[in-house]
PDB file of C-alpha atoms in Angstrom:
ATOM      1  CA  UNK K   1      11.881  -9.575  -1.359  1.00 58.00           C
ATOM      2  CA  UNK K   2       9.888  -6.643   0.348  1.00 63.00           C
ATOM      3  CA  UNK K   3      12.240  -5.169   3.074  1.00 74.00           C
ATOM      4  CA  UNK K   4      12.061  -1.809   4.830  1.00 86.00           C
ATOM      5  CA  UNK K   5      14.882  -0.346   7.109  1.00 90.00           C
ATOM      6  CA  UNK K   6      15.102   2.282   9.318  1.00 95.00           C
ATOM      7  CA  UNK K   7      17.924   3.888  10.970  1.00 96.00           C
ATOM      8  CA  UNK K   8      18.482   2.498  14.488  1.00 94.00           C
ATOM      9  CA  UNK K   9      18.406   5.543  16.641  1.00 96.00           C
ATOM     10  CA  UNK K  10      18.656   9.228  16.431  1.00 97.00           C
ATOM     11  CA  UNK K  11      19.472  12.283  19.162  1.00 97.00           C
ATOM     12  CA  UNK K  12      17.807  15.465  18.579  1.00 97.00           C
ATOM     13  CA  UNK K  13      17.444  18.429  20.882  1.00 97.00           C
ATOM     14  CA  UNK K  14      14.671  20.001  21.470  1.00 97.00           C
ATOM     15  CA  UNK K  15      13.218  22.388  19.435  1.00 96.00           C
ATOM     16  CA  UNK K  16      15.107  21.005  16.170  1.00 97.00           C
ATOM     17  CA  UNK K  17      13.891  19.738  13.277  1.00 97.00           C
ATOM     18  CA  UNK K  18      14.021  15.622  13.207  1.00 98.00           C
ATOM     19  CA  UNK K  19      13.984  13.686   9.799  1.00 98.00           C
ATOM     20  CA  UNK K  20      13.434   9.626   9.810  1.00 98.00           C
ATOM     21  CA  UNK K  21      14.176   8.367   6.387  1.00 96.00           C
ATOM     22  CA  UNK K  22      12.808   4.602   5.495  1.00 95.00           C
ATOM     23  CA  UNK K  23      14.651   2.745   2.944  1.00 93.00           C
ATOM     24  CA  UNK K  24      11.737   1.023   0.808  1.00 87.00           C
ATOM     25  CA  UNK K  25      12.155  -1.500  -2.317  1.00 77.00           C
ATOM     26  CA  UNK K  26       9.665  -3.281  -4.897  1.00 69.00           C
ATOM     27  CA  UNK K  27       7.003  -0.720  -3.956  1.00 76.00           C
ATOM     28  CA  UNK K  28       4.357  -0.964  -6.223  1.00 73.00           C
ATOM     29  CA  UNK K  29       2.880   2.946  -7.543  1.00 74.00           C
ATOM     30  CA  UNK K  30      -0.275   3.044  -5.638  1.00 75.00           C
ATOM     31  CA  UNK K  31       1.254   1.538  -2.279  1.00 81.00           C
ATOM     32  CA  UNK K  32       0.817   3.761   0.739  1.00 86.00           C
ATOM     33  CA  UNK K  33       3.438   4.433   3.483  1.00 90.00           C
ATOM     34  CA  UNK K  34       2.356   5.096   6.517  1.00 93.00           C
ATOM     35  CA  UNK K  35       4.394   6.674   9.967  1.00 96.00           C
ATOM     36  CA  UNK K  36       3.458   5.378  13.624  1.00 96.00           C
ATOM     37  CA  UNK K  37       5.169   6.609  16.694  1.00 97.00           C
ATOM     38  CA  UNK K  38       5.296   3.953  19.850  1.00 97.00           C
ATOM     39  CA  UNK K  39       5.638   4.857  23.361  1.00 95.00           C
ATOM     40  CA  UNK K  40       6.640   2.156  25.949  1.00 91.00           C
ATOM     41  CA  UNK K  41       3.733  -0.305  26.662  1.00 87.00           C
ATOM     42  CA  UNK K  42       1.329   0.932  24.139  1.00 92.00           C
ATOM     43  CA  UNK K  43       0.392   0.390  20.828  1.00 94.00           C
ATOM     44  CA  UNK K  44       1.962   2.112  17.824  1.00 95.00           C
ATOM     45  CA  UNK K  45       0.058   5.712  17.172  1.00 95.00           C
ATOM     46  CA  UNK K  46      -0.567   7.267  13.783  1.00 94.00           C
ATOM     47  CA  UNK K  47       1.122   9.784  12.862  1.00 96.00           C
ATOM     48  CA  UNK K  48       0.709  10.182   8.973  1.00 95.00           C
ATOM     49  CA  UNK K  49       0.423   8.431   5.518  1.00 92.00           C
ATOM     50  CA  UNK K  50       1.028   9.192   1.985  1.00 89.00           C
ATOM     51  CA  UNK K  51       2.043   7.591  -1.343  1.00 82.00           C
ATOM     52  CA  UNK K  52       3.330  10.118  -3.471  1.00 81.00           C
ATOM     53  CA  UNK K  53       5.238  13.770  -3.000  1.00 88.00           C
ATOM     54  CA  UNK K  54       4.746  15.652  -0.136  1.00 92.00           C
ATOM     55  CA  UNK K  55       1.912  15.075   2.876  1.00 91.00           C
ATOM     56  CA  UNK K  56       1.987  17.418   5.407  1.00 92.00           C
ATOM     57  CA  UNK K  57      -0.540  17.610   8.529  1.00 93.00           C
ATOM     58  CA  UNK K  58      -0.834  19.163  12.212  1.00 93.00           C
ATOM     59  CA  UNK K  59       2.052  17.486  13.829  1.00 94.00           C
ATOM     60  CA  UNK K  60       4.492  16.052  10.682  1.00 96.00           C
ATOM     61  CA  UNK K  61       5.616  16.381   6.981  1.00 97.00           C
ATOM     62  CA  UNK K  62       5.970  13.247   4.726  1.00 96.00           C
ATOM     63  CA  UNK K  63       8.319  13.490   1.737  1.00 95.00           C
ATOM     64  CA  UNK K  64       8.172  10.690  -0.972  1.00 92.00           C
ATOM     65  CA  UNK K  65      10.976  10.954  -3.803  1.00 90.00           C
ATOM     66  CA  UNK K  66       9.601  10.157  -7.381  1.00 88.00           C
ATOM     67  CA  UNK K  67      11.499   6.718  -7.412  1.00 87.00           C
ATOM     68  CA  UNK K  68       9.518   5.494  -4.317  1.00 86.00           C
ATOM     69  CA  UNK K  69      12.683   3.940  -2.467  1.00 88.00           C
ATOM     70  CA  UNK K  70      12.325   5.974   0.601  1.00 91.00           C
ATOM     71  CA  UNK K  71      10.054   8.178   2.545  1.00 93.00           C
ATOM     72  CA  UNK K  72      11.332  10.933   5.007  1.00 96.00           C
ATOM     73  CA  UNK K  73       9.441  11.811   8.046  1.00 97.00           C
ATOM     74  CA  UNK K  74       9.920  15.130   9.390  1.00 98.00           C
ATOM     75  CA  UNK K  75       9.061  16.470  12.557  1.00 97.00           C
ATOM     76  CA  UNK K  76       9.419  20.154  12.865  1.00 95.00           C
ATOM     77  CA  UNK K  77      10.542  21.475  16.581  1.00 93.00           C
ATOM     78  CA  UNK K  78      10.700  18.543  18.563  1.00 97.00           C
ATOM     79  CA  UNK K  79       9.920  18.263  22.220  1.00 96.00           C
ATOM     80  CA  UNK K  80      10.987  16.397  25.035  1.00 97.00           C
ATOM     81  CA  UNK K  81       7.338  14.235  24.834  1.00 96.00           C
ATOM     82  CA  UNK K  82       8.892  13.482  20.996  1.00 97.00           C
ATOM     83  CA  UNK K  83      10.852  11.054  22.572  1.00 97.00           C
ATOM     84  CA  UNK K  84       9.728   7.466  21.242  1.00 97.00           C
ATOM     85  CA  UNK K  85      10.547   4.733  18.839  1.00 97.00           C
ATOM     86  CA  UNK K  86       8.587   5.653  14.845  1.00 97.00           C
ATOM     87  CA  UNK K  87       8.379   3.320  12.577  1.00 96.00           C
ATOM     88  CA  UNK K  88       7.146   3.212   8.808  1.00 94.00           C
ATOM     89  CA  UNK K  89       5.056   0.707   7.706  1.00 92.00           C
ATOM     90  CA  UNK K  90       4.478  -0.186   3.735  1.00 88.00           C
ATOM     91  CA  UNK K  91       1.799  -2.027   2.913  1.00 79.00           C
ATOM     92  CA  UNK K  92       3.098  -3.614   0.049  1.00 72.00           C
ATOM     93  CA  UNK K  93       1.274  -5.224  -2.911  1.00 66.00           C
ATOM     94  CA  UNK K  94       2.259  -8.548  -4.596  1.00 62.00           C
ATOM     95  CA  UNK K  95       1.170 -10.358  -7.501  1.00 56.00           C
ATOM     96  CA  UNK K  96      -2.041 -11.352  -7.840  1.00 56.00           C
ATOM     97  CA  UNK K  97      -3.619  -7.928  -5.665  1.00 56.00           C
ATOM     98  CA  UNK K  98      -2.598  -9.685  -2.669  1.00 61.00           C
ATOM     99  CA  UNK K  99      -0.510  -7.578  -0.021  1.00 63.00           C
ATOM    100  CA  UNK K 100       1.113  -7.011   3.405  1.00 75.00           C
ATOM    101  CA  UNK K 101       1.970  -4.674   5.977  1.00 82.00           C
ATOM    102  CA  UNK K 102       5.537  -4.575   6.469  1.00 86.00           C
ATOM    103  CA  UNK K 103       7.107  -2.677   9.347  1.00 90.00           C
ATOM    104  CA  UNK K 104      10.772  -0.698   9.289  1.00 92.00           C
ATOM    105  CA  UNK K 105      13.043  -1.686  11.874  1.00 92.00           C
ATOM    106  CA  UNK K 106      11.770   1.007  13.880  1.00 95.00           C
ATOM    107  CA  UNK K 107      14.126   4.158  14.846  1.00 97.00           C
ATOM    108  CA  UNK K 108      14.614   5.486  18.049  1.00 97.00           C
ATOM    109  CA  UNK K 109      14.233   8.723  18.981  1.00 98.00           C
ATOM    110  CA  UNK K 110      15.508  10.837  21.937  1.00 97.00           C
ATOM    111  CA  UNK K 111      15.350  13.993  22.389  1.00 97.00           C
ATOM    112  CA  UNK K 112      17.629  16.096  25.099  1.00 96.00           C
ATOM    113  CA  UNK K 113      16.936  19.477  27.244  1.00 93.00           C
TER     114      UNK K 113
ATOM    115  CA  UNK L   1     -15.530   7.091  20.996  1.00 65.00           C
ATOM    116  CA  UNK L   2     -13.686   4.035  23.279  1.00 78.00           C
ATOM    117  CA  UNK L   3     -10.355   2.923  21.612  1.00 93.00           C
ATOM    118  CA  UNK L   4      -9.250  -0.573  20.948  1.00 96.00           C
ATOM    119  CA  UNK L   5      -9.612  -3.428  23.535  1.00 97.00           C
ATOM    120  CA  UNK L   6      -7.548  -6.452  23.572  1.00 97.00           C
ATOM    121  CA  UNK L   7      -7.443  -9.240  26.526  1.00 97.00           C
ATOM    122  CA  UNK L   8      -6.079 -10.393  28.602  1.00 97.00           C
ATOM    123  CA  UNK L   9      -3.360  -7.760  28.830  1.00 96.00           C
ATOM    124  CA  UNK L  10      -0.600 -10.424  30.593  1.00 97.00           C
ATOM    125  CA  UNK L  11      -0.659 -14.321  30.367  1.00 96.00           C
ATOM    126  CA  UNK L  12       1.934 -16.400  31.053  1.00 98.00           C
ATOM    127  CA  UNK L  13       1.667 -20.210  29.324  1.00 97.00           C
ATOM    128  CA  UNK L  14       3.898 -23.500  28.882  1.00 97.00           C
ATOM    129  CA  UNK L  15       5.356 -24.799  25.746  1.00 97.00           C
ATOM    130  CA  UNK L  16       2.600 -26.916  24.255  1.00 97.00           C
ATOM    131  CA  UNK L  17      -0.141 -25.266  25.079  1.00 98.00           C
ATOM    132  CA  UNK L  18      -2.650 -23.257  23.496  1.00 98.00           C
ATOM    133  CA  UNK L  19      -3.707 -19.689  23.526  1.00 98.00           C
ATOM    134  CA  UNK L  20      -6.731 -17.154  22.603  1.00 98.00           C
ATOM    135  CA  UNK L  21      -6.433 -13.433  22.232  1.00 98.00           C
ATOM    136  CA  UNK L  22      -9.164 -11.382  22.200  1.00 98.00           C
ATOM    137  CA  UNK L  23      -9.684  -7.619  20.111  1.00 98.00           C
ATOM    138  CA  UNK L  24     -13.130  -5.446  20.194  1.00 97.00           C
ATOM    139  CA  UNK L  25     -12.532  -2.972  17.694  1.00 96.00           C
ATOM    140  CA  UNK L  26     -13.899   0.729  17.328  1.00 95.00           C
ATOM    141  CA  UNK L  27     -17.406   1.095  16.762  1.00 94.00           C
ATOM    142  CA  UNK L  28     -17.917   1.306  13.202  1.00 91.00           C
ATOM    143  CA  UNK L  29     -14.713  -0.680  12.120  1.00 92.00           C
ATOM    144  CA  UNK L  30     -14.522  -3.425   9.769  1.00 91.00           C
ATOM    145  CA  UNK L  31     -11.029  -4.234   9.642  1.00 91.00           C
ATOM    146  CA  UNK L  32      -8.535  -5.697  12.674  1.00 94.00           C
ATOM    147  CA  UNK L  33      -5.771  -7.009  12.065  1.00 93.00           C
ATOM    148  CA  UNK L  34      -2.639  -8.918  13.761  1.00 96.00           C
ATOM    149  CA  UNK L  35       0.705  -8.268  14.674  1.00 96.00           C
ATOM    150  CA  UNK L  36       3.644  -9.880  16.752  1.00 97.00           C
ATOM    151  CA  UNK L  37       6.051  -7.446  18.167  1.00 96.00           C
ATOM    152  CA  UNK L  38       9.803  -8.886  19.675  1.00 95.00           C
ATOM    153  CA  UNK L  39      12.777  -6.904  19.982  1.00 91.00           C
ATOM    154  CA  UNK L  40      14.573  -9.249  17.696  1.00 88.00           C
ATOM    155  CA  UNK L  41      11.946  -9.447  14.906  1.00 89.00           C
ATOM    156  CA  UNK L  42       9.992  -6.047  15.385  1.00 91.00           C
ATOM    157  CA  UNK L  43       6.910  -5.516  13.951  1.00 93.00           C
ATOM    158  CA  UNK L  44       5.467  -8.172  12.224  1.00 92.00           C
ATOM    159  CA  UNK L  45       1.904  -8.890  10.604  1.00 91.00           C
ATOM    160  CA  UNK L  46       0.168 -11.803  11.202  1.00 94.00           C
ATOM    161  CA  UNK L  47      -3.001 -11.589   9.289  1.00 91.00           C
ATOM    162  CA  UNK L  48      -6.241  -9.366   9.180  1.00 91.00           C
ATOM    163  CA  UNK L  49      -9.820  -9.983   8.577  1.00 93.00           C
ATOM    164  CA  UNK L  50     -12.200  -7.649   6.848  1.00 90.00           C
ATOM    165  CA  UNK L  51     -16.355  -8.835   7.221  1.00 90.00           C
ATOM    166  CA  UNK L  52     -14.986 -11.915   8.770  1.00 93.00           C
ATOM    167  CA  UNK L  53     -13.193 -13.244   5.996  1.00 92.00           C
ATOM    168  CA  UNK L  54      -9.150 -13.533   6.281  1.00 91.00           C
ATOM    169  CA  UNK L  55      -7.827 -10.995   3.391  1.00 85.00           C
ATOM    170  CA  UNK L  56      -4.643 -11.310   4.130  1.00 84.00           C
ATOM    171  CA  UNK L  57      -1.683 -13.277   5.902  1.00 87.00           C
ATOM    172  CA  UNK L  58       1.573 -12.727   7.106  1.00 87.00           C
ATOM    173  CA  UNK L  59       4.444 -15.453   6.840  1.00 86.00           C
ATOM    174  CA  UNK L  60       3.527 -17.139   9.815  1.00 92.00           C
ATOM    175  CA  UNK L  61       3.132 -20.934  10.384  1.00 94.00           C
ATOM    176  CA  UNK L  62      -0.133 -22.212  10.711  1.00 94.00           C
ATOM    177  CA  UNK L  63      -0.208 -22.366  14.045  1.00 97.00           C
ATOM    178  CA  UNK L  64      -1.049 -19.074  14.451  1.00 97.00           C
ATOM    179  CA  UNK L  65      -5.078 -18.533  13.359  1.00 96.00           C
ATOM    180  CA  UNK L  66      -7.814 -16.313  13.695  1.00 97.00           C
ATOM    181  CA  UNK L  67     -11.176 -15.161  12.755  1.00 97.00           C
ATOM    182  CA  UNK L  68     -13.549 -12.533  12.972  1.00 97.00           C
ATOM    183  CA  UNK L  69     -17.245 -12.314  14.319  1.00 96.00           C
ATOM    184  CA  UNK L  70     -20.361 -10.842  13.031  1.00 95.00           C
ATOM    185  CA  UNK L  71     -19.974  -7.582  15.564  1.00 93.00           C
ATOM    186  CA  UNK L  72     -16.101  -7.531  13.939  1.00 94.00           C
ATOM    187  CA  UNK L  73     -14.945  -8.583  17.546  1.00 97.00           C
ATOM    188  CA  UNK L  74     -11.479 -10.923  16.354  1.00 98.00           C
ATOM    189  CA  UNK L  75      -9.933 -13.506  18.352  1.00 98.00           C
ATOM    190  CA  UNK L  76      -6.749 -15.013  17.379  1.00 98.00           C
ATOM    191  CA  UNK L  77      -5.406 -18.152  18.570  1.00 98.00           C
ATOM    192  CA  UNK L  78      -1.437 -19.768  18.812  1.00 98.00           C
ATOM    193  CA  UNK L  79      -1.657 -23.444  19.104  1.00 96.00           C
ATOM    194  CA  UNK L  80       1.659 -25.521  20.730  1.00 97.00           C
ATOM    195  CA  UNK L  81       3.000 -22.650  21.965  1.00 98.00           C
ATOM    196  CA  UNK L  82       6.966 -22.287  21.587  1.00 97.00           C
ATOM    197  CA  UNK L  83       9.244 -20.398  23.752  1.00 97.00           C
ATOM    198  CA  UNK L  84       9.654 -18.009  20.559  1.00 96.00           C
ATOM    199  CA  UNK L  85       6.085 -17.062  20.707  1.00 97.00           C
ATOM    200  CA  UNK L  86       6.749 -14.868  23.947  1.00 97.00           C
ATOM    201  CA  UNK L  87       6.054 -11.015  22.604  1.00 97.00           C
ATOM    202  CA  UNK L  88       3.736  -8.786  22.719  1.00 97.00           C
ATOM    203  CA  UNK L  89       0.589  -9.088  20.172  1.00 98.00           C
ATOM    204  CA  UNK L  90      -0.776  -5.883  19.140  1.00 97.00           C
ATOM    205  CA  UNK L  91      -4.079  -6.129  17.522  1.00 97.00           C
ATOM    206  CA  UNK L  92      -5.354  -2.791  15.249  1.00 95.00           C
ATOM    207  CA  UNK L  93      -8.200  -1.652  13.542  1.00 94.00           C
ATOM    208  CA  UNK L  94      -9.679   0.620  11.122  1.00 90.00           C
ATOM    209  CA  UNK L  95     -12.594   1.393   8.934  1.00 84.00           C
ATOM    210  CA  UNK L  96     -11.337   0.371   5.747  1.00 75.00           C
ATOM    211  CA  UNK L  97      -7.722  -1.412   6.289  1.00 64.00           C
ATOM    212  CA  UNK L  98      -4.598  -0.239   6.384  1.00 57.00           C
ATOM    213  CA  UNK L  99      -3.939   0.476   2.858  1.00 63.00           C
ATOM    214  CA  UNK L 100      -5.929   3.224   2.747  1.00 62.00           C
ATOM    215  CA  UNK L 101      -6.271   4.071   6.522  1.00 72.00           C
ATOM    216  CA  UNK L 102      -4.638   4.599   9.200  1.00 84.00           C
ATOM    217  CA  UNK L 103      -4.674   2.247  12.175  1.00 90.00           C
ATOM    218  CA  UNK L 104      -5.785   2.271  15.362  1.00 93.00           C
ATOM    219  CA  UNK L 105      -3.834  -0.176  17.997  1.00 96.00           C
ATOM    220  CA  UNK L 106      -5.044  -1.597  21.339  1.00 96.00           C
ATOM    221  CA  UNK L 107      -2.410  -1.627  23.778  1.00 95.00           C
ATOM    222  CA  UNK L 108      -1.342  -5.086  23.540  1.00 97.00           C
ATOM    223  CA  UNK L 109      -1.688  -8.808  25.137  1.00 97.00           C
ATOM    224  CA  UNK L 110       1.832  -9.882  26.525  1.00 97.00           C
ATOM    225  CA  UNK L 111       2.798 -13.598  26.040  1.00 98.00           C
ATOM    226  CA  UNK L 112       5.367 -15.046  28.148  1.00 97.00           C
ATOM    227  CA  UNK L 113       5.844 -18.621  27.033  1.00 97.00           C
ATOM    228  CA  UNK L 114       8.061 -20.407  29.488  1.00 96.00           C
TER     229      UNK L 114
END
Protein backbone atom coordinates (compact mmCIF):
# COMPACT_ATOMS: atom_id res chain seq x y z
CA UNK A 1 0.00 0.00 0.00
CA UNK A 2 1.54 3.40 -1.23
CA UNK A 3 1.44 5.82 1.82
CA UNK A 4 3.37 9.03 2.40
CA UNK A 5 3.51 10.95 5.80
CA UNK A 6 4.59 14.06 6.79
CA UNK A 7 5.17 15.55 10.06
CA UNK A 8 2.16 17.58 11.25
CA UNK A 9 3.62 20.94 11.99
CA UNK A 10 6.88 22.59 12.57
CA UNK A 11 8.07 26.21 14.31
CA UNK A 12 11.04 27.77 12.90
CA UNK A 13 12.34 31.28 13.38
CA UNK A 14 13.29 33.26 11.00
CA UNK A 15 16.35 33.17 9.38
CA UNK A 16 16.94 29.31 10.33
CA UNK A 17 17.34 26.59 8.36
CA UNK A 18 13.88 24.38 8.04
CA UNK A 19 14.01 20.60 7.03
CA UNK A 20 10.54 18.66 6.07
CA UNK A 21 11.28 15.01 5.88
CA UNK A 22 8.50 12.69 3.95
CA UNK A 23 8.31 9.18 4.96
CA UNK A 24 7.88 7.26 1.48
CA UNK A 25 7.38 3.30 0.91
CA UNK A 26 7.15 0.88 -2.28
CA UNK A 27 8.76 3.63 -4.37
CA UNK A 28 9.66 2.30 -7.47
CA UNK A 29 13.64 3.59 -8.78
CA UNK A 30 12.63 5.98 -11.40
CA UNK A 31 9.64 7.59 -9.32
CA UNK A 32 9.93 11.32 -8.82
CA UNK A 33 9.14 13.27 -5.59
CA UNK A 34 8.09 16.37 -5.89
CA UNK A 35 7.68 19.51 -2.97
CA UNK A 36 4.64 22.08 -3.19
CA UNK A 37 4.12 24.81 -0.71
CA UNK A 38 0.21 26.00 -0.15
CA UNK A 39 -0.85 29.27 1.07
CA UNK A 40 -4.47 29.75 2.33
CA UNK A 41 -7.03 29.80 -0.58
CA UNK A 42 -4.72 28.96 -3.35
CA UNK A 43 -3.47 26.19 -5.06
CA UNK A 44 -0.39 24.22 -4.03
CA UNK A 45 2.96 26.01 -5.64
CA UNK A 46 6.04 24.18 -6.85
CA UNK A 47 8.72 24.29 -5.15
CA UNK A 48 11.08 21.41 -6.39
CA UNK A 49 11.39 17.74 -7.63
CA UNK A 50 13.91 15.08 -7.76
CA UNK A 51 14.32 11.27 -7.70
CA UNK A 52 17.62 10.51 -6.66
CA UNK A 53 20.54 12.30 -4.32
CA UNK A 54 20.63 15.74 -3.95
CA UNK A 55 18.48 18.62 -6.08
CA UNK A 56 19.15 21.88 -5.19
CA UNK A 57 17.60 25.17 -6.91
CA UNK A 58 16.99 29.07 -6.20
CA UNK A 59 14.79 28.82 -3.21
CA UNK A 60 15.29 24.89 -1.71
CA UNK A 61 17.54 21.74 -1.43
CA UNK A 62 16.07 18.19 -1.93
CA UNK A 63 17.91 15.28 -0.30
CA UNK A 64 16.94 11.65 -1.35
CA UNK A 65 18.73 8.77 0.75
CA UNK A 66 19.89 5.76 -1.47
CA UNK A 67 17.03 3.50 -0.01
CA UNK A 68 14.31 5.90 -1.36
CA UNK A 69 12.11 5.84 1.96
CA UNK A 70 12.22 9.49 2.52
CA UNK A 71 13.01 12.78 1.00
CA UNK A 72 14.11 15.90 3.08
CA UNK A 73 13.21 19.32 2.03
CA UNK A 74 15.34 22.01 3.15
CA UNK A 75 14.80 25.51 3.18
CA UNK A 76 17.78 27.57 3.98
CA UNK A 77 16.99 31.02 6.05
CA UNK A 78 13.46 31.10 6.34
CA UNK A 79 11.29 34.16 6.38
CA UNK A 80 8.25 35.25 7.85
CA UNK A 81 6.41 34.87 4.04
CA UNK A 82 7.83 30.95 4.60
CA UNK A 83 4.99 30.51 6.60
CA UNK A 84 2.60 27.85 4.83
CA UNK A 85 1.56 24.27 4.79
CA UNK A 86 4.38 21.95 2.09
CA UNK A 87 3.57 18.94 1.12
CA UNK A 88 5.42 16.09 -0.93
CA UNK A 89 3.81 14.42 -3.47
CA UNK A 90 5.11 10.84 -5.02
CA UNK A 91 3.90 9.89 -8.00
CA UNK A 92 4.08 6.40 -7.55
CA UNK A 93 4.21 3.59 -10.16
CA UNK A 94 2.29 0.25 -9.94
CA UNK A 95 2.24 -2.79 -11.84
CA UNK A 96 1.48 -2.79 -15.13
CA UNK A 97 3.21 1.15 -15.81
CA UNK A 98 0.18 2.46 -14.33
CA UNK A 99 0.64 5.20 -11.49
CA UNK A 100 -0.62 7.90 -9.08
CA UNK A 101 0.04 11.00 -7.42
CA UNK A 102 -0.03 10.57 -3.85
CA UNK A 103 0.12 13.52 -1.47
CA UNK A 104 1.94 13.58 2.27
CA UNK A 105 -0.19 14.63 4.95
CA UNK A 106 1.02 17.98 4.46
CA UNK A 107 3.26 19.81 7.29
CA UNK A 108 2.73 23.00 8.63
CA UNK A 109 4.99 25.53 8.81
CA UNK A 110 5.27 28.72 10.94
CA UNK A 111 7.72 30.76 11.22
CA UNK A 112 8.15 33.50 14.27
CA UNK A 113 9.89 37.17 14.44
CA UNK B 1 1.68 33.72 -19.73
CA UNK B 2 -2.06 33.57 -17.75
CA UNK B 3 -2.04 30.80 -15.02
CA UNK B 4 -4.63 28.18 -14.47
CA UNK B 5 -8.43 28.93 -14.54
CA UNK B 6 -10.96 26.89 -12.86
CA UNK B 7 -14.88 27.86 -12.38
CA UNK B 8 -16.91 28.64 -10.72
CA UNK B 9 -14.71 29.50 -7.75
CA UNK B 10 -17.82 28.90 -4.96
CA UNK B 11 -21.02 26.72 -5.49
CA UNK B 12 -23.08 25.58 -3.04
CA UNK B 13 -25.42 22.27 -4.10
CA UNK B 14 -27.93 19.66 -2.39
CA UNK B 15 -27.35 16.05 -1.82
CA UNK B 16 -28.45 14.42 -5.05
CA UNK B 17 -27.56 16.63 -7.34
CA UNK B 18 -25.09 16.98 -9.92
CA UNK B 19 -22.10 19.10 -10.55
CA UNK B 20 -19.54 20.40 -13.42
CA UNK B 21 -16.17 21.93 -12.82
CA UNK B 22 -14.49 23.64 -15.25
CA UNK B 23 -10.21 23.98 -15.83
CA UNK B 24 -8.50 26.02 -18.92
CA UNK B 25 -5.06 25.09 -18.64
CA UNK B 26 -1.76 27.03 -19.65
CA UNK B 27 -1.25 27.62 -23.14
CA UNK B 28 0.78 24.93 -24.41
CA UNK B 29 -0.26 22.23 -21.77
CA UNK B 30 -1.35 18.84 -22.40
CA UNK B 31 -1.88 17.46 -19.14
CA UNK B 32 -4.64 18.58 -16.19
CA UNK B 33 -5.36 16.72 -13.79
CA UNK B 34 -7.78 16.35 -10.58
CA UNK B 35 -7.61 16.61 -7.06
CA UNK B 36 -9.99 16.76 -3.92
CA UNK B 37 -8.59 18.58 -1.01
CA UNK B 38 -10.50 18.14 2.81
CA UNK B 39 -8.88 18.68 5.97
CA UNK B 40 -9.63 15.15 6.94
CA UNK B 41 -8.41 13.41 3.75
CA UNK B 42 -5.83 16.03 2.33
CA UNK B 43 -4.71 15.89 -0.93
CA UNK B 44 -6.11 13.47 -3.00
CA UNK B 45 -5.97 12.65 -6.89
CA UNK B 46 -8.82 12.07 -8.74
CA UNK B 47 -7.72 11.40 -12.22
CA UNK B 48 -5.87 13.25 -15.15
CA UNK B 49 -6.18 13.33 -18.82
CA UNK B 50 -3.35 13.70 -21.26
CA UNK B 51 -4.68 14.42 -25.33
CA UNK B 52 -8.07 13.77 -23.98
CA UNK B 53 -7.70 10.37 -23.01
CA UNK B 54 -7.98 9.45 -19.06
CA UNK B 55 -4.26 8.06 -18.16
CA UNK B 56 -4.83 7.71 -14.95
CA UNK B 57 -7.35 7.42 -11.89
CA UNK B 58 -7.41 7.89 -8.41
CA UNK B 59 -9.51 5.56 -5.98
CA UNK B 60 -12.53 7.36 -6.37
CA UNK B 61 -16.07 5.98 -7.03
CA UNK B 62 -17.43 6.40 -10.25
CA UNK B 63 -19.31 9.07 -9.59
CA UNK B 64 -16.74 11.31 -9.96
CA UNK B 65 -15.82 11.69 -14.05
CA UNK B 66 -14.19 13.78 -16.39
CA UNK B 67 -12.81 14.43 -19.74
CA UNK B 68 -10.76 16.55 -21.71
CA UNK B 69 -11.38 18.69 -24.96
CA UNK B 70 -9.55 19.16 -28.11
CA UNK B 71 -8.09 22.82 -26.82
CA UNK B 72 -7.08 20.55 -23.43
CA UNK B 73 -9.83 22.68 -21.61
CA UNK B 74 -11.10 19.64 -18.77
CA UNK B 75 -14.30 19.57 -17.09
CA UNK B 76 -14.98 17.21 -14.39
CA UNK B 77 -18.24 16.24 -13.15
CA UNK B 78 -19.63 14.63 -9.43
CA UNK B 79 -22.92 13.03 -9.97
CA UNK B 80 -25.44 12.48 -6.61
CA UNK B 81 -23.61 14.64 -4.73
CA UNK B 82 -22.99 13.53 -0.93
CA UNK B 83 -22.45 15.71 1.96
CA UNK B 84 -18.73 14.22 1.89
CA UNK B 85 -18.10 15.71 -1.43
CA UNK B 86 -17.91 19.34 0.18
CA UNK B 87 -13.95 20.38 -0.39
CA UNK B 88 -12.18 22.20 -2.37
CA UNK B 89 -11.19 20.73 -6.02
CA UNK B 90 -7.96 21.87 -7.24
CA UNK B 91 -7.42 21.23 -10.83
CA UNK B 92 -3.42 21.40 -12.22
CA UNK B 93 -1.64 21.29 -15.24
CA UNK B 94 1.52 20.83 -16.98
CA UNK B 95 3.24 20.16 -20.21
CA UNK B 96 4.08 16.70 -19.82
CA UNK B 97 2.38 15.33 -16.39
CA UNK B 98 3.42 15.24 -13.22
CA UNK B 99 5.89 12.55 -13.30
CA UNK B 100 8.23 14.36 -14.96
CA UNK B 101 6.97 17.98 -14.35
CA UNK B 102 6.06 20.05 -12.11
CA UNK B 103 2.50 21.29 -11.72
CA UNK B 104 0.81 24.20 -12.07
CA UNK B 105 -2.59 24.62 -9.85
CA UNK B 106 -5.59 26.94 -10.42
CA UNK B 107 -6.82 28.27 -7.32
CA UNK B 108 -9.61 26.03 -6.71
CA UNK B 109 -13.62 25.52 -7.08
CA UNK B 110 -15.16 25.23 -3.47
CA UNK B 111 -18.04 22.69 -3.04
CA UNK B 112 -20.31 23.04 -0.23
CA UNK B 113 -22.75 20.17 -0.40
CA UNK B 114 -25.49 20.71 2.11
Amino acid sequence: LAKTTQPISMDSYEGQEVNITCSHNNIATNDYITWYQQFPSQGPRFIIQGYKTKVTNEVASLFIPADRKSSTLSLPRVSLSDTAVYYCLVDYTFFGGTYKYIFGTGTRLKVLA
Amino acid sequence: KAGVTQTPRYLIKTRGQQVTLSCSPISGHRSVSWYQQTPGQGLQFLFEYFSETQRNKGNFPGRFSGRQFSNSRSEMNVSTLELGDSALYLCASSFEGAQTGELFFGEGSRLTVL
